[in-house]
mmCIF file of N, CA, C and O in Angstrom:
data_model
loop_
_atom_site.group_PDB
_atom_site.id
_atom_site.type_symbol
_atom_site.label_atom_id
_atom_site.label_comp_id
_atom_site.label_asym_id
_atom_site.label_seq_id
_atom_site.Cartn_x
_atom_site.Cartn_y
_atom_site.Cartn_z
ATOM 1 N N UNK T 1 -16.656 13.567 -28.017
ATOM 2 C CA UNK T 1 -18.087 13.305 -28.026
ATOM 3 C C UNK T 1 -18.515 12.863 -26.630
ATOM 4 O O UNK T 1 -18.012 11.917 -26.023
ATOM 5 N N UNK T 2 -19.464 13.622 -26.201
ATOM 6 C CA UNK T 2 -19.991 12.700 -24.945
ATOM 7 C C UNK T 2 -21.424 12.061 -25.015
ATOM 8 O O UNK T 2 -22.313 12.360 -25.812
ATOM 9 N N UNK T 3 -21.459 11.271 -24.176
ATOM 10 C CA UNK T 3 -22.498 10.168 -24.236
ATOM 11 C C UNK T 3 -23.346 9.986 -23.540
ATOM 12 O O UNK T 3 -23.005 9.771 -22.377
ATOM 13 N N UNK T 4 -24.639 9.972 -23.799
ATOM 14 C CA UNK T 4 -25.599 9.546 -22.575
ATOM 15 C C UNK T 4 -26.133 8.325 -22.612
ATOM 16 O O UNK T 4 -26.735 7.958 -23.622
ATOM 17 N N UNK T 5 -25.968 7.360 -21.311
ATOM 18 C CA UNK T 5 -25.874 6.022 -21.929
ATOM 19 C C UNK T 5 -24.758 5.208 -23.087
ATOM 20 O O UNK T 5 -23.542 5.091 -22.939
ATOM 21 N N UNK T 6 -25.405 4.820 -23.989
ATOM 22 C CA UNK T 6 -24.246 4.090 -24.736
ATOM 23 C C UNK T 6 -24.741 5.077 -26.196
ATOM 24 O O UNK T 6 -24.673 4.479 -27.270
ATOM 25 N N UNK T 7 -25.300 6.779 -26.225
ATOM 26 C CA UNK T 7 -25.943 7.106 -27.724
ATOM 27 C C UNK T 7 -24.886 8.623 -27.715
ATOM 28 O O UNK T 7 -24.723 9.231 -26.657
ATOM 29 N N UNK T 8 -24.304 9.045 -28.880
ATOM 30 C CA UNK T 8 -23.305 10.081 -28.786
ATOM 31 C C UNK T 8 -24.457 11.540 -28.376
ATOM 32 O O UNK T 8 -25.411 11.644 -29.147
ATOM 33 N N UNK T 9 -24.405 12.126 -27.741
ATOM 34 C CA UNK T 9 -25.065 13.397 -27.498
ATOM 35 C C UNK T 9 -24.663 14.430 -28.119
ATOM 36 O O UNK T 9 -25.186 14.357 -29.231
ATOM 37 N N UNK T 10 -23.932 15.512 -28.047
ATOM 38 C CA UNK T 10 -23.014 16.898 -28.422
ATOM 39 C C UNK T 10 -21.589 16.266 -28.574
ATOM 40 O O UNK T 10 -21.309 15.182 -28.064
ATOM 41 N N UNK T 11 -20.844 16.895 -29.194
ATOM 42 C CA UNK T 11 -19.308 16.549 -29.289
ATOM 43 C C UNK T 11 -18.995 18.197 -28.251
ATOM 44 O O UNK T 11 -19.735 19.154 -28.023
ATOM 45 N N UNK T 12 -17.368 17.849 -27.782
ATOM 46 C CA UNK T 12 -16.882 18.426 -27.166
ATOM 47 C C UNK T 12 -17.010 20.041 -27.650
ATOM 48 O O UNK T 12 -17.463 20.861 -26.851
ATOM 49 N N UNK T 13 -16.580 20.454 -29.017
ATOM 50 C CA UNK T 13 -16.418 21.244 -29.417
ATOM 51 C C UNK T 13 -17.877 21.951 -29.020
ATOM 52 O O UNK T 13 -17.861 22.776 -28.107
ATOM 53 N N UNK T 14 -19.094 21.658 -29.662
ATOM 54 C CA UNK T 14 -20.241 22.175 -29.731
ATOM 55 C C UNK T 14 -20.923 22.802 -27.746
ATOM 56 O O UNK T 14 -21.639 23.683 -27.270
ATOM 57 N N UNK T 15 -19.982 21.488 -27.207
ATOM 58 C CA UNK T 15 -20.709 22.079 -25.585
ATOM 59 C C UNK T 15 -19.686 22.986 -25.091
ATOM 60 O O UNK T 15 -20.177 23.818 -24.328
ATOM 61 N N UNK T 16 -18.521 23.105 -25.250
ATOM 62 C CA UNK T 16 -17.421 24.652 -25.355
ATOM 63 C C UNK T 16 -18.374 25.801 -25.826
ATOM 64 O O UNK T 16 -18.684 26.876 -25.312
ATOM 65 N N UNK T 17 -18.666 25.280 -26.799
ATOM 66 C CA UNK T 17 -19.520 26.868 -27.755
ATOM 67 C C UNK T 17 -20.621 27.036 -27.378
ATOM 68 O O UNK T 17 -21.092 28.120 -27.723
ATOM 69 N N UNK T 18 -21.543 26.127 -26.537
ATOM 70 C CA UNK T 18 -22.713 26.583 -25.699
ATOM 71 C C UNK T 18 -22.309 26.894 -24.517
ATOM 72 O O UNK T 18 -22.843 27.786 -23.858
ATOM 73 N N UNK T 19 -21.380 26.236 -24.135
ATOM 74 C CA UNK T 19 -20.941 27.352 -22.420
ATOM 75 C C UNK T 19 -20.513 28.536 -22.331
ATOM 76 O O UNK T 19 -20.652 29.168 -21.284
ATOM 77 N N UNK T 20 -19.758 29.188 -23.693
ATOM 78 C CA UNK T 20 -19.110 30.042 -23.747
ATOM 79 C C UNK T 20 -20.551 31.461 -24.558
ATOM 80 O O UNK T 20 -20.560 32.691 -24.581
ATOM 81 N N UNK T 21 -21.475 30.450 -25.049
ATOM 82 C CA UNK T 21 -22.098 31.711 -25.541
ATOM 83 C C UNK T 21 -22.993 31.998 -23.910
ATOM 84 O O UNK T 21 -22.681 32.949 -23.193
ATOM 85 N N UNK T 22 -23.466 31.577 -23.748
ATOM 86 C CA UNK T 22 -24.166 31.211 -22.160
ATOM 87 C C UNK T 22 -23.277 32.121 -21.034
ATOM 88 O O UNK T 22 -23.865 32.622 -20.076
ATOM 89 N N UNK T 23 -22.097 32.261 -21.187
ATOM 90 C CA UNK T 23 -21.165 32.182 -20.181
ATOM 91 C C UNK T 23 -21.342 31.408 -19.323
ATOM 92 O O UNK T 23 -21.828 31.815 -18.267
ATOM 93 N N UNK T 24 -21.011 30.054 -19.483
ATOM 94 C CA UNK T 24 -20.712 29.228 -18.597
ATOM 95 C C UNK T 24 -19.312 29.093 -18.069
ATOM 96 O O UNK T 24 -18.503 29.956 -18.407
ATOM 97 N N UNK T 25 -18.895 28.032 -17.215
ATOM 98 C CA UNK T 25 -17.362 27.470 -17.222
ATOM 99 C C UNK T 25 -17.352 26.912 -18.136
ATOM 100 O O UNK T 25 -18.350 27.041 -18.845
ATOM 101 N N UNK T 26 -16.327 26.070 -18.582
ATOM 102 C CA UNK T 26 -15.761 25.333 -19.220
ATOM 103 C C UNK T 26 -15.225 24.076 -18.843
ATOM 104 O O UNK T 26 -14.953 23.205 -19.669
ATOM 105 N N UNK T 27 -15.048 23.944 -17.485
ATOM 106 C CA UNK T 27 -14.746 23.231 -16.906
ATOM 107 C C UNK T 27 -15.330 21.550 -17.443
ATOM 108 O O UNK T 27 -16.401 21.443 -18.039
ATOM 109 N N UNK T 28 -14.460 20.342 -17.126
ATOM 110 C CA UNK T 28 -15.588 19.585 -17.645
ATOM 111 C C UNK T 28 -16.994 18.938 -16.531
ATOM 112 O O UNK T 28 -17.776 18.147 -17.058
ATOM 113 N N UNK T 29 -17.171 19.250 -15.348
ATOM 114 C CA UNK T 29 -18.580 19.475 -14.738
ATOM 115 C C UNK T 29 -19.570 20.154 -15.461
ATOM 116 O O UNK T 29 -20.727 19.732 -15.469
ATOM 117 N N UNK T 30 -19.242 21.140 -16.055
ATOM 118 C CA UNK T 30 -19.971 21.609 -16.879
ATOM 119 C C UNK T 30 -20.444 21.819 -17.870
ATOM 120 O O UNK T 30 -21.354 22.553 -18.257
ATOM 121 N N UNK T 31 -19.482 20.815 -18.517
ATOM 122 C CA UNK T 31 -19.310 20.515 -19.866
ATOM 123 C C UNK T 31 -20.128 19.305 -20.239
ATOM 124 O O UNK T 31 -20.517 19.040 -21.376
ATOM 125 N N UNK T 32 -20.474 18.174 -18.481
ATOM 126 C CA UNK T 32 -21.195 17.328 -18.573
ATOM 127 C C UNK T 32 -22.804 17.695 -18.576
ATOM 128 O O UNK T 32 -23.666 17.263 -19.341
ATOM 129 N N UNK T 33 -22.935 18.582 -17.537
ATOM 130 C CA UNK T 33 -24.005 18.812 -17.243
ATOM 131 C C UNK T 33 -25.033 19.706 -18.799
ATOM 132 O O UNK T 33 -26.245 19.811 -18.988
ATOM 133 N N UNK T 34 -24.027 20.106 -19.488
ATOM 134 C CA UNK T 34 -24.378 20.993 -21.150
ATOM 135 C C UNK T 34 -25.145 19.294 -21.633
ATOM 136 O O UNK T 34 -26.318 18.922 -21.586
ATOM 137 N N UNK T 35 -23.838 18.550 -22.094
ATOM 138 C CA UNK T 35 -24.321 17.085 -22.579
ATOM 139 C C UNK T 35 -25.190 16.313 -21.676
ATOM 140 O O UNK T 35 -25.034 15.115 -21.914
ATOM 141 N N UNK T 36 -25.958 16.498 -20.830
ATOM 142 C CA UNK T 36 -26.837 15.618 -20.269
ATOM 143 C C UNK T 36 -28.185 16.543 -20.429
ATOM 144 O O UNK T 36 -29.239 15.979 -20.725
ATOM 145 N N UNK T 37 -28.147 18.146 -20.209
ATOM 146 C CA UNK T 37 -29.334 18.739 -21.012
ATOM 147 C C UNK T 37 -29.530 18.320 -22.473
ATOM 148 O O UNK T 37 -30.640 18.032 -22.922
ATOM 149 N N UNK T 38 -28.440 18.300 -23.170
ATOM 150 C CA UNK T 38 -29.016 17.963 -24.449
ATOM 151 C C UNK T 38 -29.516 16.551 -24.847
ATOM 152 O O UNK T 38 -30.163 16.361 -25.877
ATOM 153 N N UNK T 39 -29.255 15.791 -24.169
ATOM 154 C CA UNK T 39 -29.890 14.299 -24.348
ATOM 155 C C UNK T 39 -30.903 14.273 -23.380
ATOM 156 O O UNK T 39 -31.264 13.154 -23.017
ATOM 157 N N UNK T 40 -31.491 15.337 -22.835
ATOM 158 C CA UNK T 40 -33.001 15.624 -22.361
ATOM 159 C C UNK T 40 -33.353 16.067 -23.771
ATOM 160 O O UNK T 40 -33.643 15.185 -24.580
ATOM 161 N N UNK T 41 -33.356 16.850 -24.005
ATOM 162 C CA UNK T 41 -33.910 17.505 -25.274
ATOM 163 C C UNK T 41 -33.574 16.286 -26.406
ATOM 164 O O UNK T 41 -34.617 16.145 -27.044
ATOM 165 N N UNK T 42 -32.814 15.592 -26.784
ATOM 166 C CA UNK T 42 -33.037 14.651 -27.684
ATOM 167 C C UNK T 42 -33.738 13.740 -27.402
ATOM 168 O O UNK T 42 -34.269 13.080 -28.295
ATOM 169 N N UNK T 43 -33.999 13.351 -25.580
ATOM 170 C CA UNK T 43 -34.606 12.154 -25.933
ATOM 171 C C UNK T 43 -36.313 12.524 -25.636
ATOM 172 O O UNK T 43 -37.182 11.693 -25.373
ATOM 173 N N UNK T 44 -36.454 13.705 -25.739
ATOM 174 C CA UNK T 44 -37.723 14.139 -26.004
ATOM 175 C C UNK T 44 -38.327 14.309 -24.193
ATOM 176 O O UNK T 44 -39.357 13.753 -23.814
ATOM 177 N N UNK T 45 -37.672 14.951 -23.509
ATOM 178 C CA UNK T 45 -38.112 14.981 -22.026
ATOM 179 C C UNK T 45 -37.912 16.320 -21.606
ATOM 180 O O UNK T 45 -37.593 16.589 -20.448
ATOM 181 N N UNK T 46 -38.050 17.010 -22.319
ATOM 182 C CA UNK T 46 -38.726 18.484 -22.279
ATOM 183 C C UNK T 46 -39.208 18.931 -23.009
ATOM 184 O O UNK T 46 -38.832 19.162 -24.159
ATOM 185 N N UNK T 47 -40.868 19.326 -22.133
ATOM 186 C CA UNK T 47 -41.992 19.989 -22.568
ATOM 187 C C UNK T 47 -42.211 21.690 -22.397
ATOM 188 O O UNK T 47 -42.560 22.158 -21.313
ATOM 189 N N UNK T 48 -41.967 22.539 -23.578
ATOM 190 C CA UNK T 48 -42.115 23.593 -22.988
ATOM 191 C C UNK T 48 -43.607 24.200 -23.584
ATOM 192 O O UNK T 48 -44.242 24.172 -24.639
ATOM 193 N N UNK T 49 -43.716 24.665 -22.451
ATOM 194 C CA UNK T 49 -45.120 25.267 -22.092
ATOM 195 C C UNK T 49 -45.813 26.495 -22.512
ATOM 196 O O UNK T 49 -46.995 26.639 -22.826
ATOM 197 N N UNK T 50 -44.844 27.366 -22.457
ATOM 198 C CA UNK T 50 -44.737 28.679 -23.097
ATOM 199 C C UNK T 50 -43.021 29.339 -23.652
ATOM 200 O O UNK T 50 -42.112 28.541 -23.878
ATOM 201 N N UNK T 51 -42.818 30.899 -23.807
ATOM 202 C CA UNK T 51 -41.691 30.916 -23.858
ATOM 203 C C UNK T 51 -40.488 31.206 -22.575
ATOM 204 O O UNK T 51 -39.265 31.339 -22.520
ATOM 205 N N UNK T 52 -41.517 31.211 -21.724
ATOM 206 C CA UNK T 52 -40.244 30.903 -20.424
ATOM 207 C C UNK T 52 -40.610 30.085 -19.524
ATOM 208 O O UNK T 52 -40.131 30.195 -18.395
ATOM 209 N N UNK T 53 -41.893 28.702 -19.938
ATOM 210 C CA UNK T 53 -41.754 28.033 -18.764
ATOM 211 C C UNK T 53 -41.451 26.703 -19.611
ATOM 212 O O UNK T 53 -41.439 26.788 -20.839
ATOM 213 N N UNK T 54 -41.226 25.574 -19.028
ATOM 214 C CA UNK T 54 -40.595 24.051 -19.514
ATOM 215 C C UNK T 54 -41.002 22.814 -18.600
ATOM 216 O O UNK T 54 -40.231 22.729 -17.645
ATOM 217 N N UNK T 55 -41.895 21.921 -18.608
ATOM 218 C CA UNK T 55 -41.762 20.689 -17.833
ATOM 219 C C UNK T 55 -40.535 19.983 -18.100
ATOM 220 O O UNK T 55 -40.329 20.021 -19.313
ATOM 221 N N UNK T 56 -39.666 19.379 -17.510
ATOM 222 C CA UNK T 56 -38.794 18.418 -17.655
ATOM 223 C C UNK T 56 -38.665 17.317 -16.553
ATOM 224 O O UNK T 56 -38.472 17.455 -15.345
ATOM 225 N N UNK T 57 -38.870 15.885 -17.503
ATOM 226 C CA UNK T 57 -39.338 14.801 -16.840
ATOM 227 C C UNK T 57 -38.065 14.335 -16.229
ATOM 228 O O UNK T 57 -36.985 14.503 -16.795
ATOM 229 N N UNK T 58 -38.182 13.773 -15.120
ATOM 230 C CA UNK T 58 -36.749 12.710 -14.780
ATOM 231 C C UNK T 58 -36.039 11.718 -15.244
ATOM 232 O O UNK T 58 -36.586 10.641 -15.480
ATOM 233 N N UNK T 59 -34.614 11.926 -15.468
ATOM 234 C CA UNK T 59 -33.973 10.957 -16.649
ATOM 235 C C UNK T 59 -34.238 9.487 -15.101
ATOM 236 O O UNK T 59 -34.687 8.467 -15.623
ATOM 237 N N UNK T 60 -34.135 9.396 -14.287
ATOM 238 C CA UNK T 60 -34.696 8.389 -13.882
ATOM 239 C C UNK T 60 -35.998 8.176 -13.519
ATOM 240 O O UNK T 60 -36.442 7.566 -14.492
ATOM 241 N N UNK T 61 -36.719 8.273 -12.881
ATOM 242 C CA UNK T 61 -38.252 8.312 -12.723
ATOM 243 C C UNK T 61 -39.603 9.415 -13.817
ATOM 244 O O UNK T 61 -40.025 10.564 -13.687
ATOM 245 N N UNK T 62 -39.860 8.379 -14.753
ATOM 246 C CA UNK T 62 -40.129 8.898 -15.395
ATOM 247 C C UNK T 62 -41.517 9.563 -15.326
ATOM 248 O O UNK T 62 -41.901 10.329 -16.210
ATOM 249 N N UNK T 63 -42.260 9.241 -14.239
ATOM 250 C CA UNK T 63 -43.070 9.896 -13.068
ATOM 251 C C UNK T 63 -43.201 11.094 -12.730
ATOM 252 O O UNK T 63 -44.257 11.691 -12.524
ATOM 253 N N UNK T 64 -41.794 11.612 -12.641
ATOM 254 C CA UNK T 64 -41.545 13.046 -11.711
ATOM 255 C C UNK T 64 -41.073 14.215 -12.874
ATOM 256 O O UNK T 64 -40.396 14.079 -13.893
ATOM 257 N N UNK T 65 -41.542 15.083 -12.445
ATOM 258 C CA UNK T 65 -41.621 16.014 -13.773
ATOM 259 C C UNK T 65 -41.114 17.086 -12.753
ATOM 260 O O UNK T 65 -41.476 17.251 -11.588
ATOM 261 N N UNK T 66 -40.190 17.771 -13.483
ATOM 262 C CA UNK T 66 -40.184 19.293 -12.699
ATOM 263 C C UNK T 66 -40.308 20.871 -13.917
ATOM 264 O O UNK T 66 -40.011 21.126 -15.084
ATOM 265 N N UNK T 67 -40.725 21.347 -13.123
ATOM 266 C CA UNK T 67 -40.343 22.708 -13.632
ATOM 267 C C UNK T 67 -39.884 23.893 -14.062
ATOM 268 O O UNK T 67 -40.561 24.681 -13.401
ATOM 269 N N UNK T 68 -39.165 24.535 -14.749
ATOM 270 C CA UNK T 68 -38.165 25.385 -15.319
ATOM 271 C C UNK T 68 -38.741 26.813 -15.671
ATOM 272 O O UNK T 68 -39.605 26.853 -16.546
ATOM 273 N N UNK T 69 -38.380 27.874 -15.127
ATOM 274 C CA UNK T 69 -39.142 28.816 -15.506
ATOM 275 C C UNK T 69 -37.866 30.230 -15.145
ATOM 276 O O UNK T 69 -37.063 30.544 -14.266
ATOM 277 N N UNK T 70 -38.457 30.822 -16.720
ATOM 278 C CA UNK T 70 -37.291 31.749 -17.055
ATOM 279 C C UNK T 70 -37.028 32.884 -16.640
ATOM 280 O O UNK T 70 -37.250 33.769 -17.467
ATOM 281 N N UNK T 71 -36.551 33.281 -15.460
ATOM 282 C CA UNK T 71 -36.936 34.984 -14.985
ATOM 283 C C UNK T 71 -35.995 36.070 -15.240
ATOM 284 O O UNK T 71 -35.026 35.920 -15.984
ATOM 285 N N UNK T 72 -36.241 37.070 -14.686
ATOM 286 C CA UNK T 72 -35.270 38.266 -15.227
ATOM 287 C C UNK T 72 -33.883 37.640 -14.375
ATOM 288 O O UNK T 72 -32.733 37.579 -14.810
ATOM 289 N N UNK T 73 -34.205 37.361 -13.514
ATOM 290 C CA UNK T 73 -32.613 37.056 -12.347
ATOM 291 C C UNK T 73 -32.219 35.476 -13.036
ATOM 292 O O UNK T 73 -31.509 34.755 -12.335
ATOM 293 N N UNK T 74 -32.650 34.971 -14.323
ATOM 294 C CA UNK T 74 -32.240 33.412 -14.203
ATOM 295 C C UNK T 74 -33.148 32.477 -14.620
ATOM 296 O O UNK T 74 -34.219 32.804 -15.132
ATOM 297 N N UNK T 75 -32.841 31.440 -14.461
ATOM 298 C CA UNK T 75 -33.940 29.747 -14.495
ATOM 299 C C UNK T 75 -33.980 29.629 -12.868
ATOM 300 O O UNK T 75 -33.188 29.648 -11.926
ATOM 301 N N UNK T 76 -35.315 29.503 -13.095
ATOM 302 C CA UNK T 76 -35.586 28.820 -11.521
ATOM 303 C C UNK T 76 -36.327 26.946 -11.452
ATOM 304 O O UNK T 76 -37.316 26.509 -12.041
ATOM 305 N N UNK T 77 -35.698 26.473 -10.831
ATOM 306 C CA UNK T 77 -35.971 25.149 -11.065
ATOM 307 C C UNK T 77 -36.785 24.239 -9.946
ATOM 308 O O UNK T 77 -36.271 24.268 -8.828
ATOM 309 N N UNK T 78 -37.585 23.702 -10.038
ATOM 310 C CA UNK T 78 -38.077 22.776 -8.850
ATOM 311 C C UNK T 78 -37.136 21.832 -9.142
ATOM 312 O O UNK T 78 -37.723 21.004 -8.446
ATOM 313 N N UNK T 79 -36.003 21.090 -9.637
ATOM 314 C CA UNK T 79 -35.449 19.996 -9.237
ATOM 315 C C UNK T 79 -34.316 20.022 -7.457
ATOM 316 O O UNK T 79 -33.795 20.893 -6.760
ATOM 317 N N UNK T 80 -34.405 18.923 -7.439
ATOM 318 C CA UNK T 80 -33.303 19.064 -6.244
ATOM 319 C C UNK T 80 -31.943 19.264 -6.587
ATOM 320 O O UNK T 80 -31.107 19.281 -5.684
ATOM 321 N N UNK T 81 -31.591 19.427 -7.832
ATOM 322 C CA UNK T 81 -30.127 19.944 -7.897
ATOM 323 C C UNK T 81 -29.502 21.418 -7.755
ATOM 324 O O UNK T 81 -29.565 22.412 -8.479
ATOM 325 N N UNK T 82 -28.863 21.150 -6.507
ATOM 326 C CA UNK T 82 -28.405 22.677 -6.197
ATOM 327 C C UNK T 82 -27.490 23.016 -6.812
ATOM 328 O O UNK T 82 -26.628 23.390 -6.018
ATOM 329 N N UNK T 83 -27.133 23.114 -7.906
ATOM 330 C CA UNK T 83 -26.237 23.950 -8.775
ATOM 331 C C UNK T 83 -26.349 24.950 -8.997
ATOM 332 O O UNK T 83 -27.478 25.112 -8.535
ATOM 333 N N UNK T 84 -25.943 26.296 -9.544
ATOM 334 C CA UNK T 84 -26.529 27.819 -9.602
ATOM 335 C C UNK T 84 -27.244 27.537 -10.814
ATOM 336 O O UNK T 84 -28.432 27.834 -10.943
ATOM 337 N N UNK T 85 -26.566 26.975 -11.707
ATOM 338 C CA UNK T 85 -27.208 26.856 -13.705
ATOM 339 C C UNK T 85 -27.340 25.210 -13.245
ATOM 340 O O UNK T 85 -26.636 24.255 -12.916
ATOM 341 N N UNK T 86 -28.877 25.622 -13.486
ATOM 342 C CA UNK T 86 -29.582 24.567 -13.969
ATOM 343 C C UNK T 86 -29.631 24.127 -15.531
ATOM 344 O O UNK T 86 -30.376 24.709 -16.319
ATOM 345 N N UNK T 87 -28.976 23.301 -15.834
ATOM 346 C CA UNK T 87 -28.867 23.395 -17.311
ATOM 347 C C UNK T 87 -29.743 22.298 -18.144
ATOM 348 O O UNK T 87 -29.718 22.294 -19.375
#
């Protein structure tokens, strides 16, 4: 099970089976980054807008909102995290 904060998020098994339908790694970097999208989405900090765009607020500043938007090549993200999958 992983955790965001001290609240259980996804168990291991379930973020395997979203990386793998996704084709993600597996790796566990990525396995974190699966469980920290989903405790956005549980803790109610993504707004989606239509069916390919999404506000998502900052798990720290709850101020700063960025943007997610779904294109043929991908998610394109205004956050500053340079990862390829923005998850």
């Amino acid at each position: 099970m992983f955790t965001f904060g001290s609240s259980p998020v996804i168990d291991l098994d379930n973020a395997r089976l979203f990386a793998q339908q996704f084709q993600l790694e597996q790796d566990r970097p990525t396995l974190r980054r699966i469980a920290r999208a989903s405790a956005l989405c549980h803790q109610d900090l993504v707004q989606c807008l239509d069916a390919s765009r999404f506000i998502v607020r900052s798990q720290n500043n709850p101020d700063v909102q960025y943007e997610v938007v779904s294109t043929e090549d991908g998610y394109q993200c205004t956050c500053p995290d340079d990862i390829e999958h923005c998850l």
